[in-house]
Amino acid sequence: MSTLSTTGITWFFACKTTDVPPNGGVCIKYKEEQIALFYFTRSDAWYATQNLCPHRQQMALSRGMTGSHQGEPKVACPFHKKTFSLADGRCLNDEHECSLTTYPVRTEDDRVYIGVRENEEAY
C-alpha cells in the first residue's frame, strides 16, 4: 500500500479506476477500517464514505444502491434503505439521523487515492 502525506491528510492508493464498477461501489480496507468507494460515470465523480451503515451497524454501504436526490449523489443502504449524501454524509431520510464520515478522493494515472486524516478514525 503506497501512501503520501500532505497537509495533515494521508493519501493512500486504494485501487485502479477499472476496479470500481461504473455507477457502483467497492469496499476498500485501510489499516483496520473499511471505506466505501463510489464512482459516478455521468459526472466522472468519485466519493468515499465509511462502509458502516450507522442505522444498524452493518458493513454494507459499498453494496448500496447509488443515484441522485435533487442532483445530489447518494447511496442507500442495501438492507435498510436509509439514504445518505455522498457529498457530505448527511442522512437524506431524516435530518436527525446520524451521518457518515466522508473522505476526499483523487485519481492520477488510472489510480484512485483516498485521503484520511491520521487523527481521525474511519468507522
Short mmCIF file of C-alpha atoms in Angstrom, two decimals:
data_model
loop_
_atom_site.label_atom_id
_atom_site.label_comp_id
_atom_site.label_asym_id
_atom_site.label_seq_id
_atom_site.Cartn_x
_atom_site.Cartn_y
_atom_site.Cartn_z
CA MET A 1 0.00 0.00 0.00
CA SER A 2 1.58 3.28 -1.06
CA THR A 3 0.84 6.46 0.89
CA LEU A 4 1.65 10.15 0.61
CA SER A 5 1.07 12.68 3.38
CA THR A 6 0.09 16.26 2.53
CA THR A 7 -1.32 18.98 4.79
CA GLY A 8 -2.47 16.62 7.53
CA ILE A 9 -4.05 14.21 5.04
CA THR A 10 -2.53 10.87 4.16
CA TRP A 11 -3.41 9.80 0.62
CA PHE A 12 -3.30 6.05 0.19
CA PHE A 13 -3.57 4.05 -3.01
CA ALA A 14 -6.99 2.40 -2.92
CA CYS A 15 -7.30 0.65 -6.29
CA LYS A 16 -7.19 1.12 -10.04
CA THR A 17 -10.04 3.06 -11.64
CA THR A 18 -11.10 -0.08 -13.53
CA ASP A 19 -11.60 -1.94 -10.23
CA VAL A 20 -14.73 0.07 -9.41
CA PRO A 21 -17.92 -0.74 -11.32
CA PRO A 22 -19.49 2.20 -13.20
CA ASN A 23 -22.13 3.85 -11.01
CA GLY A 24 -21.37 1.45 -8.19
CA GLY A 25 -19.13 0.91 -5.22
CA VAL A 26 -16.45 -1.27 -3.68
CA CYS A 27 -15.12 -1.74 -0.18
CA ILE A 28 -11.53 -0.67 0.46
CA LYS A 29 -9.65 -1.68 3.58
CA TYR A 30 -7.29 0.89 5.09
CA LYS A 31 -5.48 -0.33 8.18
CA GLU A 32 -8.33 -1.83 10.23
CA GLU A 33 -11.07 0.32 8.69
CA GLN A 34 -13.49 -0.28 5.81
CA ILE A 35 -14.17 2.58 3.38
CA ALA A 36 -16.84 2.53 0.67
CA LEU A 37 -15.62 3.97 -2.65
CA PHE A 38 -18.09 5.01 -5.37
CA TYR A 39 -17.77 6.16 -8.97
CA PHE A 40 -20.43 8.08 -10.93
CA THR A 41 -19.77 7.86 -14.68
CA ARG A 42 -22.13 10.62 -15.80
CA SER A 43 -20.33 13.27 -13.74
CA ASP A 44 -16.97 11.46 -13.66
CA ALA A 45 -17.01 11.92 -9.87
CA TRP A 46 -15.56 9.81 -7.08
CA TYR A 47 -16.82 9.63 -3.48
CA ALA A 48 -15.70 7.79 -0.35
CA THR A 49 -17.52 7.24 2.93
CA GLN A 50 -17.35 4.90 5.85
CA ASN A 51 -18.64 1.46 4.87
CA LEU A 52 -20.55 1.05 8.14
CA CYS A 53 -24.23 1.91 7.94
CA PRO A 54 -24.85 3.83 11.18
CA HIS A 55 -28.51 2.81 11.26
CA ARG A 56 -27.99 -0.87 12.10
CA GLN A 57 -24.19 -1.03 12.35
CA GLN A 58 -23.63 -3.24 9.29
CA MET A 59 -20.69 -3.02 6.88
CA ALA A 60 -22.80 -2.71 3.76
CA LEU A 61 -22.76 0.73 2.16
CA SER A 62 -20.32 -0.21 -0.61
CA ARG A 63 -23.03 -2.60 -1.87
CA GLY A 64 -25.75 0.04 -1.65
CA MET A 65 -27.82 1.49 -4.47
CA THR A 66 -26.35 4.71 -5.85
CA GLY A 67 -28.23 7.53 -7.53
CA SER A 68 -29.08 11.15 -7.01
CA HIS A 69 -31.57 13.15 -4.98
CA GLN A 70 -32.30 16.61 -6.40
CA GLY A 71 -28.95 16.48 -8.19
CA GLU A 72 -27.01 15.34 -5.14
CA PRO A 73 -25.16 11.98 -5.29
CA LYS A 74 -26.47 9.46 -2.76
CA VAL A 75 -26.21 5.88 -1.57
CA ALA A 76 -28.96 3.80 0.02
CA CYS A 77 -28.11 1.04 2.46
CA PRO A 78 -28.96 -2.28 0.75
CA PHE A 79 -30.61 -3.62 3.92
CA HIS A 80 -32.49 -0.71 5.48
CA LYS A 81 -32.82 1.79 2.60
CA LYS A 82 -31.52 4.68 4.72
CA THR A 83 -30.17 7.17 2.20
CA PHE A 84 -27.04 9.28 2.65
CA SER A 85 -25.43 12.12 0.71
CA LEU A 86 -22.12 11.08 -0.79
CA ALA A 87 -21.07 14.75 -0.88
CA ASP A 88 -21.25 15.43 2.86
CA GLY A 89 -22.51 12.23 4.52
CA ARG A 90 -25.76 13.55 5.95
CA CYS A 91 -28.82 11.31 6.14
CA LEU A 92 -31.33 12.32 3.46
CA ASN A 93 -34.28 10.46 5.04
CA ASP A 94 -34.30 12.26 8.36
CA GLU A 95 -32.35 15.32 9.42
CA HIS A 96 -32.00 13.93 12.96
CA GLU A 97 -30.44 10.65 11.84
CA CYS A 98 -26.72 10.09 12.13
CA SER A 99 -24.40 10.90 9.26
CA LEU A 100 -21.46 9.26 7.51
CA THR A 101 -17.80 10.13 7.60
CA THR A 102 -16.69 11.17 4.10
CA TYR A 103 -13.20 11.19 2.60
CA PRO A 104 -11.62 13.14 -0.25
CA VAL A 105 -10.80 11.12 -3.38
CA ARG A 106 -8.43 11.87 -6.23
CA THR A 107 -7.27 9.99 -9.29
CA GLU A 108 -3.91 10.04 -11.03
CA ASP A 109 -2.91 7.88 -13.98
CA ASP A 110 -5.84 5.43 -13.57
CA ARG A 111 -5.11 5.03 -9.87
CA VAL A 112 -7.55 6.03 -7.11
CA TYR A 113 -6.33 7.58 -3.87
CA ILE A 114 -8.39 8.21 -0.73
CA GLY A 115 -7.38 10.86 1.79
CA VAL A 116 -7.60 10.20 5.53
CA ARG A 117 -6.68 12.40 8.42
CA GLU A 118 -4.40 10.45 10.71
CA ASN A 119 -6.01 11.95 13.82
CA GLU A 120 -9.50 10.79 12.78
CA GLU A 121 -10.57 7.21 12.50
CA ALA A 122 -12.89 5.74 9.92
CA TYR A 123 -15.93 3.80 11.05
#
